[in-house]
Amino acid sequence: MNPEQPLGSVIHGSLTDGLEVRLHPDVSVEEMRVGKFLVIRGTRSLFFCLMTDVSLGTTSDRILANPPQPEDDFMQAVLAGGSTYGTIALSPMLMLTPQEAPSGWSPQTLLKTETSRNNGLASYQANTDTQMELLPVKTIPSHFSQVYEASERDFRAVFGWEDDPHRRNFAIGKPLDMDVPVCIDLDRFVERSNGVFGKSGTGKSFLTRLLLCGIIRKQAAVNLIFDMHSEYGWEAPSEGKQYSTVKGLRQLFPGEVTIYTLDPDSTRRRGIRDAQELFLGYDQIEVEDISLVARELNLSEASIENAYILQGEFGSSWIKDLLEMTNEDIQMFCDEKRGNKSSIMALQRKLMRLERLKYIKPRCPKNYVAQILASLDAGKHIVIEFGSHSDMLSYMLAANIITRRIHRAYVEKSEQFLQTKNPLDRPRQLVITIEEAHRFLDPATVRQTIFGTIAREMRKYFVTLFVVDQRPSGIDNEVMSQIGTRITALLNDDKDIEAIFTGVSGGQNLRSVLAKLDSKQQALILGHAVPMPVVVRTRPYDQTFYREISPAAAWEDLDPDTLLQQAEAAKADLGF
């Protein structure tokens, strides 16, 4: 399809409901795909649009009542384009208008111009030196404005390019029908909480790996990743009929990523020799942590209330003291502190499950959380593997304990920076990645978890969330409205689709786009890190990507003789 040939004309629509376009007779409706990126050339402005629907139309109901026979090719050809035609629905997302249009200017003059940059914003520079910037859509094109395929210049103007020296752009994929990168702005991505969503098997883990690699490669932030299923730190199985593996972050960035493990035996069996052990103590567990896993421990509200009484009496050692109490000790405690004996006994019995968790100790040999925080301050990216402790009790408990203490330290650092205004005191931007996010952020518990607090604070203390989930409808609506960028693979459940567009203006027009994605390697990206919603074929996570993203992977591909030659050449350059 020639991008210089118009596809159709605008015939109907509104700013709220979108535009209806009638396709020209020579354009097949079968070539139109929901999610396609198109451009409307108005009288004064260019409009960048997303296709949201495709339909068929006729000029007379008589044609539908008496359609031509299937074998009557001549009559079908006579009707095509005139009496029968195709229409598409477009949702305008951005517009490009000169501030002062010179006489004789039209959007067509942009076809001979080059893309330029101005203060990091995409803009066109016309031959007349008229400067234009991408703006939100506040009007619509006139009747019969022509619609065109988006060109590579259009994509670069809207989404930028990966080697832009002024921005940390990262290519996340390509349009459905073009071979041009679609980039997200990583600086904008990390300054708010974000999410990767999609039903099981749609490639959420691969999307997450891509984005984490981009953040590390571009040094946009430091990462703390709670790796529930051991998929991100080291080698992990790939999806497909034939068994193969993909590289983890530690292999791609060996000097920048550190792995901590709650199950050293499991980690060693997977071939990781330099992972650091991680233990937590009873004195680090607060009632808020136990409240988060009340469902997993089958605790009642009365048991949680009595836990607060115990914590108030014994302080940080309340769990250790409770587990050592006899029935007589519990009775005496209840008589003095007005506790409920049956609730405290039930709490004691159910907290004994913690003794079976290998990483929980009565007293830690050292402060591992402080060690992790020091690594983050030094710019290291941390992956915490759970090994055999991949059940929800272990995952939620450890993630909440560690995150709460790190967030507390970041609050102190942020307050110090606010006081001194010294750039050296500014905390590094931190992105915390969690899986099964709806278990941490559901409406019943979101107020009790540190993750709910971080999501609502946005970038206030330089800490944001990166949530990965297959059930976005289980996440509290207030939290979903604070998710800055949403990268969504295929979802089938109507509640999940509705949740994705919580707090998104014009989200109803995008529902059909999301519902029509392929089950593999396609995603709808919308929100803070992209100028407009776009559907992409996600970037493959393969050997080519390894070489592009990681110098370590590029060295691995070289044979020993080549490595020796390069070493000798380097020595000669240095004068050895």
Coordinates of C-alpha atoms in Angstrom, one line a residue:
M1 CA 0.0 0.0 0.0
N2 CA 1.4 3.4 -1.1
P3 CA 1.6 5.7 2.0
E4 CA 1.2 8.8 -0.4
Q5 CA -2.2 7.5 -1.6
P6 CA -5.2 8.5 0.6
L7 CA -7.1 5.6 2.1
G8 CA -10.4 7.4 2.6
S9 CA -12.3 10.6 3.6
V10 CA -13.7 11.8 6.9
I11 CA -17.5 11.8 6.6
H12 CA -18.8 11.9 10.2
G13 CA -17.8 12.0 13.8
S14 CA -17.1 14.1 16.9
L15 CA -14.3 14.8 19.3
T16 CA -15.9 12.6 22.0
D17 CA -17.0 9.6 19.9
G18 CA -14.3 9.6 17.3
L19 CA -14.4 9.9 13.5
E20 CA -15.9 7.8 10.8
V21 CA -14.0 7.5 7.5
R22 CA -15.3 6.1 4.3
L23 CA -12.6 4.1 2.4
H24 CA -11.9 4.9 -1.2
P25 CA -13.0 2.3 -3.8
D26 CA -9.5 1.1 -4.5
V27 CA -8.8 0.4 -0.8
S28 CA -9.8 -3.1 0.5
V29 CA -11.5 -3.2 3.8
E30 CA -9.6 -6.4 4.5
E31 CA -6.3 -4.5 4.6
M32 CA -7.5 -2.5 7.6
R33 CA -6.5 -3.8 11.1
V34 CA -7.8 -2.5 14.4
G35 CA -4.9 -0.8 16.2
K36 CA -3.4 0.7 13.0
F37 CA -1.8 4.1 13.3
L38 CA -3.2 6.6 10.7
V39 CA -2.8 10.3 9.9
I40 CA -5.5 12.7 8.8
R41 CA -4.4 15.8 6.9
G42 CA -6.8 18.5 7.8
T43 CA -7.0 22.0 6.3
R44 CA -4.7 23.4 9.0
S45 CA -3.5 20.5 11.2
L46 CA -2.3 16.9 11.1
F47 CA -4.2 14.5 13.3
F48 CA -2.5 11.3 14.5
C49 CA -5.2 8.6 15.1
L50 CA -5.7 5.0 16.2
M51 CA -8.1 2.8 14.3
T52 CA -10.7 1.4 16.7
D53 CA -13.2 -0.4 14.4
V54 CA -13.9 -1.6 10.9
S55 CA -17.4 -1.9 9.3
L56 CA -19.3 -2.3 6.0
G57 CA -21.8 0.1 4.6
T58 CA -24.3 0.4 1.7
T59 CA -26.1 3.3 0.0
S60 CA -29.4 1.4 -0.1
D61 CA -31.1 -1.3 1.9
R62 CA -32.4 -2.8 -1.3
I63 CA -28.9 -4.1 -1.9
L64 CA -29.0 -6.0 1.4
A65 CA -32.4 -7.3 0.6
N66 CA -31.3 -8.6 -2.8
P67 CA -27.6 -9.2 -2.8
P68 CA -25.8 -10.3 -5.9
Q69 CA -25.1 -14.0 -6.3
P70 CA -21.7 -15.3 -5.1
E71 CA -20.7 -16.3 -8.6
D72 CA -21.8 -12.9 -10.1
D73 CA -18.4 -11.2 -10.0
F74 CA -19.5 -8.5 -12.5
M75 CA -22.3 -7.2 -10.3
Q76 CA -20.1 -7.3 -7.2
A77 CA -17.5 -5.3 -9.0
V78 CA -20.1 -2.7 -10.2
L79 CA -21.4 -2.3 -6.6
A80 CA -18.0 -2.2 -4.9
G81 CA -16.8 1.3 -3.9
G82 CA -20.0 3.0 -5.0
S83 CA -23.1 1.3 -3.6
T84 CA -21.1 -0.8 -1.2
Y85 CA -18.1 0.5 0.7
G86 CA -16.0 0.0 3.8
T87 CA -15.7 2.4 6.8
I88 CA -13.3 2.7 9.6
A89 CA -13.6 4.3 13.0
L90 CA -10.6 6.5 14.2
S91 CA -9.9 8.0 17.6
P92 CA -7.8 11.1 17.2
M93 CA -4.9 11.2 19.8
L94 CA -2.5 14.0 18.9
M95 CA -2.6 17.0 16.6
L96 CA 0.2 19.0 15.0
T97 CA -0.6 22.7 14.2
P98 CA 1.8 25.6 13.4
Q99 CA 1.6 28.5 15.9
E100 CA 1.5 31.0 13.0
A101 CA 0.6 29.4 9.7
P102 CA 2.0 31.4 6.8
S103 CA -0.2 32.0 3.7
G104 CA -0.3 29.1 1.5
W105 CA 0.7 26.6 4.2
S106 CA -0.9 23.2 4.4
P107 CA -0.2 19.9 6.0
Q108 CA 1.1 18.7 2.7
T109 CA 4.2 21.0 3.1
L110 CA 5.3 18.7 5.9
L111 CA 5.9 15.9 3.4
K112 CA 9.1 17.6 2.3
T113 CA 10.4 18.4 5.7
E114 CA 12.7 16.6 8.1
T115 CA 12.1 15.7 11.7
S116 CA 13.9 17.8 14.2
R117 CA 14.2 18.0 18.0
N118 CA 13.4 21.0 20.2
N119 CA 14.0 20.7 24.0
G120 CA 13.5 16.9 23.8
L121 CA 10.0 17.2 22.3
A122 CA 9.1 15.8 18.9
S123 CA 8.4 18.5 16.4
Y124 CA 8.3 19.2 12.6
Q125 CA 10.3 22.0 11.1
A126 CA 8.6 23.2 7.9
N127 CA 10.4 24.8 5.0
T128 CA 9.0 28.1 6.2
D129 CA 10.7 27.7 9.6
T130 CA 7.3 27.4 11.2
Q131 CA 7.8 25.5 14.5
M132 CA 5.1 23.0 15.6
E133 CA 4.7 20.7 18.6
L134 CA 2.5 17.7 19.3
L135 CA -0.5 18.7 21.3
P136 CA -3.6 16.9 22.7
V137 CA -6.5 16.9 20.4
K138 CA -8.9 19.7 21.0
T139 CA -10.7 19.8 17.6
I140 CA -11.4 17.5 14.7
P141 CA -10.6 17.8 10.9
S142 CA -13.2 19.1 8.5
H143 CA -15.5 17.0 6.3
F144 CA -13.7 15.1 3.5
S145 CA -10.2 15.5 5.0
Q146 CA -8.0 12.7 3.6
V147 CA -6.7 9.8 5.7
Y148 CA -3.2 8.4 5.0
E149 CA -1.0 5.5 6.2
A150 CA 1.5 6.7 8.8
S151 CA 5.0 7.0 7.5
E152 CA 8.3 6.4 9.3
R153 CA 8.6 10.1 9.7
D154 CA 5.3 10.2 11.5
F155 CA 6.3 7.5 13.9
R156 CA 9.6 9.2 14.7
A157 CA 7.9 12.5 15.2
V158 CA 5.5 11.0 17.8
F159 CA 7.5 8.3 19.5
G160 CA 11.1 9.5 18.9
W161 CA 14.1 7.2 18.2
E162 CA 16.2 5.1 20.5
D163 CA 19.5 6.9 20.0
D164 CA 18.1 10.3 20.8
P165 CA 20.8 12.0 22.8
H166 CA 18.3 14.2 24.7
R167 CA 16.0 11.4 26.0
R168 CA 16.3 7.9 27.4
N169 CA 14.2 6.2 24.7
F170 CA 13.9 2.5 24.5
A171 CA 12.4 0.6 21.6
I172 CA 9.7 -1.7 23.0
G173 CA 8.5 -3.0 19.6
K174 CA 7.3 -2.1 16.1
P175 CA 3.9 -1.3 14.6
L176 CA 1.7 -4.1 13.3
D177 CA 2.4 -3.3 9.7
M178 CA 5.7 -1.4 9.6
D179 CA 9.4 -2.0 10.3
V180 CA 10.0 1.1 12.4
P181 CA 10.8 1.1 16.2
V182 CA 8.2 2.4 18.7
C183 CA 9.9 3.9 21.7
I184 CA 8.9 4.7 25.3
D185 CA 10.5 7.4 27.3
L186 CA 12.1 5.7 30.2
D187 CA 12.5 8.8 32.3
R188 CA 8.8 9.3 32.2
F189 CA 8.2 5.6 32.7
V190 CA 10.1 5.3 36.0
E191 CA 8.8 8.5 37.6
R192 CA 5.4 6.9 38.0
S193 CA 4.1 3.4 38.9
N194 CA 3.5 1.2 35.9
G195 CA 2.0 -2.2 35.0
V196 CA 2.3 -5.1 32.6
F197 CA -1.0 -7.0 32.2
G198 CA -2.2 -9.9 30.2
K199 CA -3.8 -13.3 30.7
S200 CA -1.6 -16.3 31.3
G201 CA 0.7 -17.3 28.4
T202 CA 0.7 -13.9 26.6
G203 CA 4.3 -13.1 27.4
K204 CA 4.1 -10.9 30.4
S205 CA 7.4 -12.1 31.7
F206 CA 9.2 -11.4 28.4
L207 CA 7.7 -7.9 28.3
T208 CA 8.9 -7.3 31.9
R209 CA 12.4 -8.5 31.0
L210 CA 12.5 -6.2 28.0
L211 CA 11.6 -3.2 30.1
L212 CA 13.9 -4.1 33.0
C213 CA 16.8 -4.5 30.5
G214 CA 16.0 -1.0 29.0
I215 CA 16.0 0.6 32.5
I216 CA 19.3 -1.0 33.3
R217 CA 20.9 -0.3 29.9
K218 CA 19.8 3.4 29.9
Q219 CA 20.5 3.8 33.6
A220 CA 17.0 5.3 34.2
A221 CA 16.7 3.9 37.7
V222 CA 17.8 1.1 40.0
N223 CA 15.6 -1.9 40.3
L224 CA 14.5 -4.1 43.2
I225 CA 12.8 -7.2 41.7
F226 CA 10.9 -9.8 43.7
D227 CA 11.4 -12.7 41.5
M228 CA 8.6 -15.1 42.6
H229 CA 9.3 -17.9 40.0
S230 CA 13.0 -17.3 39.3
E231 CA 12.4 -15.9 35.9
Y232 CA 14.4 -12.6 35.8
G233 CA 17.7 -13.0 37.6
W234 CA 19.1 -16.0 35.8
E235 CA 18.4 -18.4 32.9
A236 CA 14.7 -19.3 32.6
P237 CA 12.7 -21.5 30.2
S238 CA 11.3 -19.8 27.1
E239 CA 7.8 -20.3 25.8
G240 CA 7.4 -22.7 22.9
K241 CA 7.0 -26.3 21.9
Q242 CA 10.8 -26.9 21.9
Y243 CA 12.6 -26.5 25.2
S244 CA 15.1 -23.6 25.3
T245 CA 16.2 -21.0 27.7
V246 CA 16.5 -17.2 27.7
K247 CA 19.2 -15.2 29.5
G248 CA 18.5 -13.5 32.8
L249 CA 19.5 -10.0 33.9
R250 CA 22.5 -11.2 35.8
Q251 CA 23.9 -12.8 32.6
L252 CA 23.3 -9.8 30.4
F253 CA 24.6 -7.3 33.0
P254 CA 27.0 -9.2 35.2
G255 CA 28.6 -6.2 36.8
E256 CA 25.4 -4.3 37.5
V257 CA 22.9 -7.0 38.8
T258 CA 23.2 -8.8 42.2
I259 CA 21.0 -11.8 43.0
Y260 CA 19.9 -12.5 46.6
T261 CA 18.2 -15.8 47.4
L262 CA 15.8 -17.0 50.1
D263 CA 16.6 -20.6 49.1
P264 CA 20.3 -21.1 48.5
D265 CA 20.0 -24.8 47.7
S266 CA 17.6 -24.1 44.8
T267 CA 19.7 -21.3 43.5
R268 CA 22.9 -23.4 43.5
R269 CA 21.0 -26.2 41.6
R270 CA 20.3 -23.8 38.9
G271 CA 23.9 -23.0 38.4
I272 CA 24.2 -19.6 40.2
R273 CA 27.4 -19.6 42.2
D274 CA 27.7 -16.1 43.4
A275 CA 24.2 -15.4 44.7
Q276 CA 24.0 -13.9 48.2
E277 CA 21.9 -15.5 50.9
L278 CA 19.1 -13.5 52.5
F279 CA 17.5 -14.1 55.9
L280 CA 14.8 -12.3 57.8
G281 CA 14.2 -12.3 61.6
Y282 CA 11.1 -12.5 63.7
D283 CA 12.0 -9.0 65.0
Q284 CA 11.6 -7.6 61.5
I285 CA 7.9 -8.8 61.2
E286 CA 5.3 -6.3 62.3
V287 CA 1.5 -6.8 62.6
E288 CA 0.9 -5.1 59.3
D289 CA 3.0 -7.8 57.6
I290 CA 0.9 -10.5 59.3
S291 CA -2.3 -8.7 58.4
L292 CA -1.3 -8.8 54.7
V293 CA -1.1 -12.6 54.8
A294 CA -4.1 -13.2 57.1
R295 CA -5.9 -15.1 54.4
E296 CA -2.9 -17.4 53.8
L297 CA -2.6 -18.0 57.6
N298 CA -6.4 -18.2 58.1
L299 CA -6.3 -15.5 60.8
S300 CA -9.4 -13.8 62.1
E301 CA -9.8 -10.1 62.8
A302 CA -9.8 -10.9 66.5
S303 CA -6.4 -12.5 66.2
I304 CA -5.0 -9.5 64.4
E305 CA -6.4 -7.2 67.1
N306 CA -4.7 -9.3 69.8
A307 CA -1.5 -9.2 67.7
Y308 CA -1.4 -5.5 68.2
I309 CA -1.8 -5.9 71.9
L310 CA 1.2 -8.3 71.9
Q311 CA 3.3 -6.0 69.8
G312 CA 2.4 -3.1 72.1
E313 CA 3.6 -5.1 75.1
F314 CA 6.7 -6.9 73.8
G315 CA 7.8 -4.6 70.9
S316 CA 9.8 -6.1 68.0
S317 CA 10.2 -9.5 69.8
W318 CA 6.4 -10.1 70.0
I319 CA 6.4 -13.2 67.7
K320 CA 9.4 -14.8 69.4
D321 CA 7.8 -14.2 72.9
L322 CA 4.4 -15.5 71.7
L323 CA 5.8 -18.7 70.3
E324 CA 7.6 -19.4 73.6
M325 CA 4.5 -18.8 75.7
T326 CA 2.7 -21.6 77.5
N327 CA -1.0 -21.8 78.1
E328 CA -0.5 -20.4 81.6
D329 CA 1.6 -17.5 80.2
I330 CA -1.2 -16.7 77.8
Q331 CA -3.8 -16.8 80.5
M332 CA -1.7 -14.5 82.7
F333 CA -1.2 -12.1 79.8
C334 CA -4.9 -12.0 79.0
D335 CA -5.8 -11.3 82.7
E336 CA -3.3 -8.3 82.8
K337 CA -3.8 -6.9 79.3
R338 CA -7.4 -7.8 78.6
G339 CA -6.5 -10.0 75.6
N340 CA -8.6 -12.8 74.3
K341 CA -7.1 -16.2 75.2
S342 CA -8.7 -18.2 72.4
S343 CA -7.6 -15.6 69.8
I344 CA -4.1 -15.5 71.0
M345 CA -3.8 -19.2 71.1
A346 CA -5.1 -19.4 67.6
L347 CA -2.6 -16.8 66.6
Q348 CA 0.2 -18.7 68.2
R349 CA -0.8 -21.9 66.5
K350 CA -1.0 -20.4 63.1
L351 CA 2.2 -18.4 63.3
M352 CA 4.1 -21.7 63.9
R353 CA 3.9 -22.0 60.1
L354 CA 6.6 -19.4 60.0
E355 CA 9.0 -21.8 61.6
R356 CA 8.9 -23.9 58.4
L357 CA 10.1 -21.0 56.3
K358 CA 13.9 -21.5 55.8
Y359 CA 14.6 -17.8 55.5
I360 CA 12.9 -16.8 58.8
K361 CA 15.2 -16.9 61.8
P362 CA 14.6 -16.1 65.4
R363 CA 17.4 -13.6 65.1
C364 CA 19.3 -12.6 61.9
P365 CA 23.1 -12.9 61.8
K366 CA 23.2 -9.4 60.1
N367 CA 21.0 -6.7 58.7
Y368 CA 20.4 -8.0 55.2
V369 CA 17.9 -5.2 54.3
A370 CA 20.6 -2.6 55.1
Q371 CA 23.0 -4.5 52.8
I372 CA 20.4 -4.4 50.0
L373 CA 19.8 -0.7 50.5
A374 CA 23.6 0.0 50.3
S375 CA 23.7 -1.9 47.0
L376 CA 20.8 0.2 45.6
D377 CA 22.6 3.3 46.8
A378 CA 25.7 2.2 44.8
G379 CA 23.6 1.8 41.7
K380 CA 23.3 -2.0 41.8
H381 CA 20.1 -3.7 40.6
I382 CA 18.8 -6.3 43.0
V383 CA 16.9 -9.5 42.1
I384 CA 15.5 -11.5 45.1
E385 CA 14.8 -15.1 44.2
F386 CA 12.4 -17.3 46.2
G387 CA 13.3 -20.7 44.9
S388 CA 11.1 -23.3 46.6
H389 CA 9.4 -20.5 48.7
S390 CA 7.3 -19.5 45.8
D391 CA 4.0 -19.8 47.6
M392 CA 2.0 -16.7 48.3
L393 CA 2.6 -16.7 52.0
S394 CA 6.4 -16.6 51.6
Y395 CA 6.3 -14.2 48.7
M396 CA 3.9 -11.6 50.2
L397 CA 5.5 -11.7 53.6
A398 CA 9.1 -11.3 52.4
A399 CA 8.2 -8.6 49.8
N400 CA 6.3 -6.6 52.3
I401 CA 8.9 -6.7 55.1
I402 CA 11.8 -5.7 52.8
T403 CA 9.9 -3.1 50.9
R404 CA 8.5 -1.4 54.0
R405 CA 12.0 -1.0 55.4
I406 CA 13.5 0.3 52.2
H407 CA 10.7 2.7 51.7
R408 CA 11.2 4.0 55.2
A409 CA 14.9 4.7 54.4
Y410 CA 13.9 6.4 51.1
V411 CA 11.5 8.7 53.0
E412 CA 14.3 9.7 55.3
K413 CA 16.7 10.3 52.3
S414 CA 14.0 12.3 50.5
E415 CA 13.4 14.5 53.5
Q416 CA 17.1 15.2 53.8
F417 CA 17.3 16.1 50.1
L418 CA 14.3 18.4 50.6
Q419 CA 16.2 20.2 53.4
T420 CA 19.7 20.4 51.8
K421 CA 18.7 20.8 48.1
N422 CA 22.1 19.2 47.5
P423 CA 22.1 17.1 44.3
L424 CA 24.4 14.6 46.0
D425 CA 21.7 13.9 48.6
R426 CA 19.1 13.1 45.9
P427 CA 18.1 9.4 46.2
R428 CA 18.4 7.3 43.2
Q429 CA 15.1 6.6 41.5
L430 CA 13.9 3.1 42.6
V431 CA 11.6 0.8 40.7
I432 CA 10.2 -2.1 42.7
T433 CA 8.8 -5.0 40.6
I434 CA 6.2 -7.3 42.1
E435 CA 4.2 -10.2 40.5
E436 CA 0.7 -11.3 41.4
A437 CA 0.1 -7.6 42.2
H438 CA -3.6 -8.0 42.9
R439 CA -2.8 -9.9 46.0
F440 CA -0.9 -6.9 47.4
L441 CA -3.3 -4.2 46.0
D442 CA -6.8 -5.6 46.3
P443 CA -9.4 -3.3 47.9
A444 CA -9.5 -5.2 51.1
T445 CA -5.8 -5.0 51.9
V446 CA -4.4 -2.1 49.9
R447 CA -4.6 0.3 52.8
Q448 CA -2.5 -2.0 55.0
T449 CA 0.4 -2.7 52.6
I450 CA 3.4 -0.6 51.8
F451 CA 2.7 -1.2 48.1
G452 CA -0.6 0.6 48.3
T453 CA 1.2 3.5 50.0
I454 CA 3.8 3.7 47.2
A455 CA 1.3 3.5 44.5
R456 CA -0.7 6.4 45.9
E457 CA 2.4 8.5 46.6
M458 CA 3.5 8.3 43.0
R459 CA 7.0 9.8 42.7
K460 CA 7.0 11.7 46.0
Y461 CA 9.8 9.7 47.6
F462 CA 11.6 8.6 44.4
V463 CA 10.1 5.1 44.7
T464 CA 7.6 3.6 42.2
L465 CA 6.1 0.2 41.5
F466 CA 6.3 -2.0 38.4
V467 CA 3.4 -4.4 38.8
V468 CA 2.9 -7.6 36.8
D469 CA -0.5 -9.2 36.9
Q470 CA -3.0 -11.3 34.9
R471 CA -6.1 -10.0 36.9
P472 CA -6.0 -6.2 36.8
S473 CA -9.7 -6.2 37.9
G474 CA -8.5 -7.4 41.3
I475 CA -6.4 -4.3 41.9
D476 CA -8.0 -1.4 43.8
N477 CA -9.5 1.2 41.4
E478 CA -7.7 4.1 43.2
V479 CA -4.4 2.3 42.6
M480 CA -5.2 1.5 39.0
S481 CA -6.0 5.2 38.4
Q482 CA -2.4 6.0 39.5
I483 CA -0.7 3.5 37.2
G484 CA 1.2 5.8 34.8
T485 CA 2.0 3.5 31.9
R486 CA 0.0 0.3 31.1
I487 CA 1.4 -2.3 28.8
T488 CA -1.3 -4.8 28.1
A489 CA -1.3 -8.1 26.2
L490 CA -4.5 -10.0 25.4
L491 CA -7.2 -10.0 28.0
N492 CA -10.6 -11.7 27.6
D493 CA -12.4 -11.0 30.8
D494 CA -14.6 -7.9 30.5
K495 CA -13.9 -6.8 34.1
D496 CA -10.1 -7.0 33.4
I497 CA -10.5 -5.0 30.2
E498 CA -12.6 -2.4 32.0
A499 CA -10.0 -2.1 34.8
I500 CA -7.2 -1.4 32.3
F501 CA -9.0 1.8 31.2
T502 CA -9.7 3.0 34.8
G503 CA -8.8 6.7 34.8
V504 CA -8.1 6.8 31.1
S505 CA -9.8 9.5 29.1
G506 CA -11.4 8.0 26.0
G507 CA -10.8 4.5 27.1
Q508 CA -14.1 3.1 25.8
N509 CA -12.8 3.7 22.2
L510 CA -9.8 1.4 22.9
R511 CA -11.7 -1.5 24.4
S512 CA -12.1 -3.2 21.0
V513 CA -8.4 -2.7 20.2
L514 CA -7.4 -4.5 23.3
A515 CA -9.9 -7.3 22.8
K516 CA -8.6 -8.0 19.3
L517 CA -4.9 -8.4 20.1
D518 CA -3.1 -11.7 19.1
S519 CA -2.3 -14.0 22.0
K520 CA 1.5 -13.7 21.4
Q521 CA 3.9 -10.8 21.0
Q522 CA 1.3 -8.0 20.7
A523 CA 0.5 -5.4 23.3
L524 CA -1.4 -2.1 23.7
I525 CA 0.8 0.6 25.3
L526 CA -0.9 3.7 26.7
G527 CA -0.1 6.2 29.4
H528 CA 2.5 8.5 30.7
A529 CA 5.6 7.2 28.9
V530 CA 4.1 7.3 25.3
P531 CA 2.5 10.4 23.6
M532 CA -0.5 8.3 22.5
P533 CA -1.8 4.8 22.7
V534 CA -0.2 2.4 20.2
V535 CA -0.4 -1.3 19.4
V536 CA 3.0 -3.0 18.8
R537 CA 4.6 -6.3 17.9
T538 CA 6.8 -6.6 20.9
R539 CA 10.6 -6.7 20.5
P540 CA 11.9 -10.3 20.4
Y541 CA 13.9 -11.4 23.5
D542 CA 16.5 -13.3 21.6
Q543 CA 20.2 -13.5 20.7
T544 CA 19.9 -10.3 18.5
F545 CA 18.4 -8.4 21.5
Y546 CA 21.2 -9.7 23.8
R547 CA 23.9 -8.3 21.5
E548 CA 22.0 -5.0 21.1
I549 CA 21.4 -4.5 24.8
S550 CA 24.4 -6.0 26.5
P551 CA 28.2 -5.7 25.9
A552 CA 28.6 -8.9 27.9
A553 CA 26.4 -10.9 25.4
A554 CA 28.3 -9.4 22.5
W555 CA 31.6 -10.7 23.9
E556 CA 30.1 -14.2 24.4
D557 CA 29.5 -14.5 20.7
L558 CA 33.1 -14.1 19.8
D559 CA 35.4 -17.1 19.4
P560 CA 38.6 -17.4 21.5
D561 CA 40.9 -16.4 18.6
T562 CA 39.0 -13.2 18.0
L563 CA 39.0 -12.4 21.7
L564 CA 42.8 -13.0 21.8
Q565 CA 43.3 -10.7 18.8
Q566 CA 41.2 -8.0 20.4
A567 CA 43.2 -8.3 23.6
E568 CA 46.5 -7.9 21.7
A569 CA 45.1 -4.9 19.8
A570 CA 44.1 -3.3 23.1
K571 CA 47.5 -3.9 24.6
A572 CA 49.1 -2.3 21.5
D573 CA 46.9 0.8 21.8
L574 CA 48.0 1.2 25.4
G575 CA 51.6 0.9 24.5
F576 CA 52.3 -2.4 26.1

